[in-house]
PDB file of C-alpha atoms in Angstrom:
ATOM      1  CA  MET A1270     -12.814  18.149   2.697  1.00 47.00           C
ATOM      2  CA  ALA A1271      -9.676  20.243   2.576  1.00 52.00           C
ATOM      3  CA  GLU A1272      -7.706  20.193  -0.655  1.00 68.00           C
ATOM      4  CA  LEU A1273      -4.928  17.668  -0.714  1.00 77.00           C
ATOM      5  CA  SER A1274      -1.568  19.291  -1.271  1.00 82.00           C
ATOM      6  CA  THR A1275       0.685  18.025  -4.006  1.00 86.00           C
ATOM      7  CA  GLN A1276       3.342  17.320  -1.356  1.00 88.00           C
ATOM      8  CA  GLU A1277       0.866  15.162   0.530  1.00 88.00           C
ATOM      9  CA  LEU A1278       0.009  13.229  -2.631  1.00 90.00           C
ATOM     10  CA  GLN A1279       3.690  12.810  -3.477  1.00 90.00           C
ATOM     11  CA  ALA A1280       4.388  11.465   0.012  1.00 90.00           C
ATOM     12  CA  PHE A1281       1.487   9.058  -0.384  1.00 92.00           C
ATOM     13  CA  LEU A1282       2.816   7.949  -3.758  1.00 93.00           C
ATOM     14  CA  GLN A1283       6.115   7.249  -1.972  1.00 94.00           C
ATOM     15  CA  ALA A1284       4.260   5.107   0.597  1.00 95.00           C
ATOM     16  CA  TYR A1285       2.761   3.035  -2.213  1.00 96.00           C
ATOM     17  CA  LEU A1286       6.173   2.627  -3.826  1.00 96.00           C
ATOM     18  CA  ASN A1287       7.646   1.470  -0.518  1.00 96.00           C
ATOM     19  CA  CYS A1288       4.851  -1.089  -0.217  1.00 97.00           C
ATOM     20  CA  VAL A1289       5.523  -2.380  -3.763  1.00 97.00           C
ATOM     21  CA  GLU A1290       9.239  -2.701  -3.032  1.00 97.00           C
ATOM     22  CA  LEU A1291       8.503  -4.518   0.235  1.00 97.00           C
ATOM     23  CA  CYS A1292       6.232  -7.014  -1.513  1.00 97.00           C
ATOM     24  CA  THR A1293       8.710  -7.519  -4.352  1.00 97.00           C
ATOM     25  CA  ALA A1294      11.639  -8.165  -2.004  1.00 97.00           C
ATOM     26  CA  PHE A1295       9.539 -10.522   0.132  1.00 97.00           C
ATOM     27  CA  SER A1296       8.378 -12.406  -2.955  1.00 96.00           C
ATOM     28  CA  LYS A1297      11.955 -12.902  -4.152  1.00 96.00           C
ATOM     29  CA  ASN A1298      12.982 -14.263  -0.763  1.00 95.00           C
ATOM     30  CA  THR A1299      10.170 -16.666   0.038  1.00 94.00           C
ATOM     31  CA  ALA A1300       9.961 -20.259  -1.075  1.00 92.00           C
ATOM     32  CA  ASP A1301       6.204 -20.489  -0.505  1.00 92.00           C
ATOM     33  CA  PRO A1302       4.435 -20.483  -3.910  1.00 94.00           C
ATOM     34  CA  HIS A1303       1.105 -19.367  -2.388  1.00 92.00           C
ATOM     35  CA  VAL A1304       2.735 -16.360  -0.786  1.00 94.00           C
ATOM     36  CA  ARG A1305       4.527 -15.517  -4.031  1.00 96.00           C
ATOM     37  CA  GLN A1306       1.270 -15.667  -5.958  1.00 95.00           C
ATOM     38  CA  ALA A1307      -0.535 -13.464  -3.426  1.00 95.00           C
ATOM     39  CA  LEU A1308       2.334 -10.977  -3.428  1.00 97.00           C
ATOM     40  CA  GLY A1309       2.363 -10.870  -7.237  1.00 97.00           C
ATOM     41  CA  THR A1310      -1.338 -10.052  -7.317  1.00 96.00           C
ATOM     42  CA  LEU A1311      -0.863  -7.424  -4.639  1.00 97.00           C
ATOM     43  CA  VAL A1312       2.052  -5.796  -6.485  1.00 97.00           C
ATOM     44  CA  ASP A1313      -0.085  -5.546  -9.638  1.00 97.00           C
ATOM     45  CA  GLU A1314      -2.887  -3.831  -7.681  1.00 97.00           C
ATOM     46  CA  LEU A1315      -0.458  -1.478  -5.950  1.00 97.00           C
ATOM     47  CA  GLN A1316       1.118  -0.516  -9.272  1.00 96.00           C
ATOM     48  CA  GLU A1317      -2.332   0.320 -10.686  1.00 96.00           C
ATOM     49  CA  THR A1318      -2.860   2.698  -7.792  1.00 95.00           C
ATOM     50  CA  ILE A1319       0.579   4.241  -8.267  1.00 94.00           C
ATOM     51  CA  ALA A1320      -0.293   4.902 -11.922  1.00 93.00           C
ATOM     52  CA  SER A1321      -3.573   6.500 -10.900  1.00 93.00           C
ATOM     53  CA  LEU A1322      -1.959   8.713  -8.242  1.00 92.00           C
ATOM     54  CA  ALA A1323       0.754   9.757 -10.706  1.00 91.00           C
ATOM     55  CA  GLY A1324      -1.987  10.674 -13.182  1.00 91.00           C
ATOM     56  CA  HIS A1325      -3.722  12.861 -10.610  1.00 89.00           C
ATOM     57  CA  LEU A1326      -0.442  14.600  -9.846  1.00 89.00           C
ATOM     58  CA  ARG A1327       0.083  15.270 -13.566  1.00 90.00           C
ATOM     59  CA  ARG A1328      -3.426  16.763 -13.785  1.00 89.00           C
ATOM     60  CA  LEU A1329      -2.462  19.053 -10.911  1.00 85.00           C
ATOM     61  CA  GLY A1330       0.539  20.184 -12.942  1.00 88.00           C
ATOM     62  CA  VAL A1331       3.130  18.227 -10.978  1.00 86.00           C
ATOM     63  CA  ALA A1332       5.362  15.738 -12.729  1.00 82.00           C
ATOM     64  CA  PRO A1333       5.556  12.736 -10.400  1.00 72.00           C
ATOM     65  CA  GLY A1334       9.204  12.285 -11.324  1.00 74.00           C
ATOM     66  CA  GLU A1335      11.364   9.356 -10.456  1.00 77.00           C
ATOM     67  CA  TYR A1336      10.736   7.711  -7.140  1.00 80.00           C
ATOM     68  CA  GLU A1337      12.996   5.322  -5.323  1.00 87.00           C
ATOM     69  CA  ILE A1338      12.465   3.447  -2.133  1.00 91.00           C
ATOM     70  CA  ASP A1339      13.215   5.680   0.851  1.00 93.00           C
ATOM     71  CA  ARG A1340      14.862   4.948   4.211  1.00 94.00           C
ATOM     72  CA  GLN A1341      11.590   3.927   5.833  1.00 93.00           C
ATOM     73  CA  GLY A1342      10.891   1.499   3.005  1.00 93.00           C
ATOM     74  CA  LYS A1343      14.393   0.039   3.176  1.00 95.00           C
ATOM     75  CA  ALA A1344      14.059  -0.437   6.923  1.00 94.00           C
ATOM     76  CA  ARG A1345      10.779  -2.305   6.493  1.00 94.00           C
ATOM     77  CA  ILE A1346      12.360  -4.571   3.901  1.00 96.00           C
ATOM     78  CA  ARG A1347      15.305  -5.316   6.209  1.00 95.00           C
ATOM     79  CA  ASP A1348      12.840  -6.108   8.982  1.00 93.00           C
ATOM     80  CA  VAL A1349      10.723  -8.469   6.911  1.00 94.00           C
ATOM     81  CA  LEU A1350      13.709 -10.266   5.385  1.00 94.00           C
ATOM     82  CA  GLY A1351      15.308 -10.673   8.813  1.00 95.00           C
ATOM     83  CA  MET A1352      12.273 -12.415  10.259  1.00 94.00           C
ATOM     84  CA  ARG A1353      12.161 -16.181  10.434  1.00 90.00           C
ATOM     85  CA  SER A1354       8.426 -16.435  10.978  1.00 93.00           C
ATOM     86  CA  LEU A1355       6.286 -16.397   7.818  1.00 93.00           C
ATOM     87  CA  ARG A1356       3.356 -15.171   9.906  1.00 93.00           C
ATOM     88  CA  GLU A1357       5.356 -12.166  11.088  1.00 94.00           C
ATOM     89  CA  GLN A1358       6.441 -11.406   7.532  1.00 95.00           C
ATOM     90  CA  LEU A1359       2.827 -11.539   6.357  1.00 95.00           C
ATOM     91  CA  LEU A1360       1.870  -9.188   9.185  1.00 95.00           C
ATOM     92  CA  VAL A1361       4.468  -6.628   8.067  1.00 95.00           C
ATOM     93  CA  VAL A1362       2.847  -6.548   4.614  1.00 96.00           C
ATOM     94  CA  ARG A1363      -0.545  -6.257   6.294  1.00 96.00           C
ATOM     95  CA  GLY A1364       0.741  -3.330   8.367  1.00 95.00           C
ATOM     96  CA  SER A1365       1.913  -1.559   5.240  1.00 96.00           C
ATOM     97  CA  LEU A1366      -1.513  -2.004   3.622  1.00 97.00           C
ATOM     98  CA  ALA A1367      -3.282  -0.936   6.819  1.00 97.00           C
ATOM     99  CA  ASP A1368      -1.221   2.282   6.810  1.00 96.00           C
ATOM    100  CA  LEU A1369      -2.487   3.052   3.297  1.00 96.00           C
ATOM    101  CA  VAL A1370      -6.099   2.404   4.328  1.00 97.00           C
ATOM    102  CA  ALA A1371      -5.661   4.612   7.406  1.00 96.00           C
ATOM    103  CA  TRP A1372      -4.381   7.470   5.241  1.00 93.00           C
ATOM    104  CA  TYR A1373      -7.577   7.387   3.185  1.00 92.00           C
ATOM    105  CA  ALA A1374      -9.777   7.068   6.263  1.00 92.00           C
ATOM    106  CA  ALA A1375      -8.210  10.149   7.816  1.00 89.00           C
ATOM    107  CA  ARG A1376      -8.940  12.213   4.720  1.00 85.00           C
ATOM    108  CA  LEU A1377     -12.387  10.859   3.910  1.00 85.00           C
ATOM    109  CA  GLN A1378     -13.663  11.331   7.459  1.00 80.00           C
ATOM    110  CA  ALA A1379     -12.473  14.915   7.777  1.00 65.00           C
ATOM    111  CA  PRO A1380     -15.057  17.219   9.369  1.00 59.00           C
ATOM    112  CA  GLN A1381     -15.399  19.532   6.352  1.00 58.00           C
ATOM    113  CA  ALA A1382     -18.537  17.852   4.988  1.00 49.00           C
ATOM    114  CA  ASP A1383     -19.466  20.969   3.047  1.00 48.00           C
ATOM    115  CA  GLN A1384     -16.836  20.240   0.405  1.00 65.00           C
ATOM    116  CA  ALA A1385     -17.163  17.334  -1.979  1.00 70.00           C
ATOM    117  CA  ILE A1386     -14.772  14.440  -1.677  1.00 75.00           C
ATOM    118  CA  PRO A1387     -13.044  13.818  -4.999  1.00 84.00           C
ATOM    119  CA  GLU A1388     -14.459  10.741  -6.695  1.00 88.00           C
ATOM    120  CA  TRP A1389     -10.985   9.465  -7.560  1.00 89.00           C
ATOM    121  CA  LEU A1390     -10.013   9.526  -3.881  1.00 89.00           C
ATOM    122  CA  VAL A1391     -13.087   7.511  -2.923  1.00 91.00           C
ATOM    123  CA  SER A1392     -12.263   5.024  -5.671  1.00 93.00           C
ATOM    124  CA  LEU A1393      -8.644   4.651  -4.566  1.00 94.00           C
ATOM    125  CA  SER A1394      -9.789   4.253  -0.978  1.00 95.00           C
ATOM    126  CA  ALA A1395     -12.113   1.417  -1.983  1.00 96.00           C
ATOM    127  CA  GLN A1396      -9.241  -0.205  -3.884  1.00 96.00           C
ATOM    128  CA  ALA A1397      -6.982   0.019  -0.803  1.00 97.00           C
ATOM    129  CA  ASP A1398      -9.738  -1.529   1.333  1.00 97.00           C
ATOM    130  CA  HIS A1399     -10.063  -4.326  -1.230  1.00 97.00           C
ATOM    131  CA  MET A1400      -6.301  -4.998  -1.151  1.00 97.00           C
ATOM    132  CA  LEU A1401      -6.290  -5.166   2.652  1.00 97.00           C
ATOM    133  CA  GLU A1402      -9.333  -7.444   2.729  1.00 97.00           C
ATOM    134  CA  GLY A1403      -7.715  -9.701   0.120  1.00 95.00           C
ATOM    135  CA  TRP A1404      -4.507  -9.881   2.127  1.00 96.00           C
ATOM    136  CA  ASP A1405      -6.461 -10.662   5.294  1.00 95.00           C
ATOM    137  CA  GLN A1406      -8.222 -13.471   3.424  1.00 94.00           C
ATOM    138  CA  HIS A1407      -4.872 -14.796   2.233  1.00 91.00           C
ATOM    139  CA  MET A1408      -3.574 -14.750   5.814  1.00 92.00           C
ATOM    140  CA  ARG A1409      -6.651 -16.666   7.012  1.00 92.00           C
ATOM    141  CA  GLU A1410      -6.098 -19.248   4.279  1.00 90.00           C
ATOM    142  CA  MET A1411      -2.473 -19.586   5.351  1.00 85.00           C
ATOM    143  CA  LYS A1412      -3.707 -19.902   8.950  1.00 83.00           C
ATOM    144  CA  ALA A1413      -1.509 -16.940   9.828  1.00 79.00           C
ATOM    145  CA  ALA A1414      -4.220 -14.522  10.944  1.00 70.00           C
ATOM    146  CA  ASP A1415      -5.186 -13.724  14.505  1.00 67.00           C
ATOM    147  CA  PHE A1416      -5.924 -10.032  14.284  1.00 56.00           C
TER     148      PHE A1416
END
């Protein structure tokens, strides 16, 4: 596996932050207590991953610094808050999680099998898979899933 650049990790940290901000904004603007609870759990899990990624950046000698939601994140929040359909809103969150899972998949399935995959990356990938599976389960329980 090719070494991950610090810029790539910082961009990925930004993607996680955008996802947290999306979930937080959605939670504040939904009246459904089940959705709020699921979003709260998801935010906690996302923040754990952000802390882990920031720790890996520090070990690489890069201070993660202050991150704020970027334009892409703000656009996603506007989209989700502008939707009237709860199902569509839930799917936007799912899409954000699926993007995180896809990032890991692209790096873990790289053709350079001669280099070891960092254990922390495998662990974070499993955590992202778990978050997506949990969200999918929540959507099935809400009868909002047909993917």
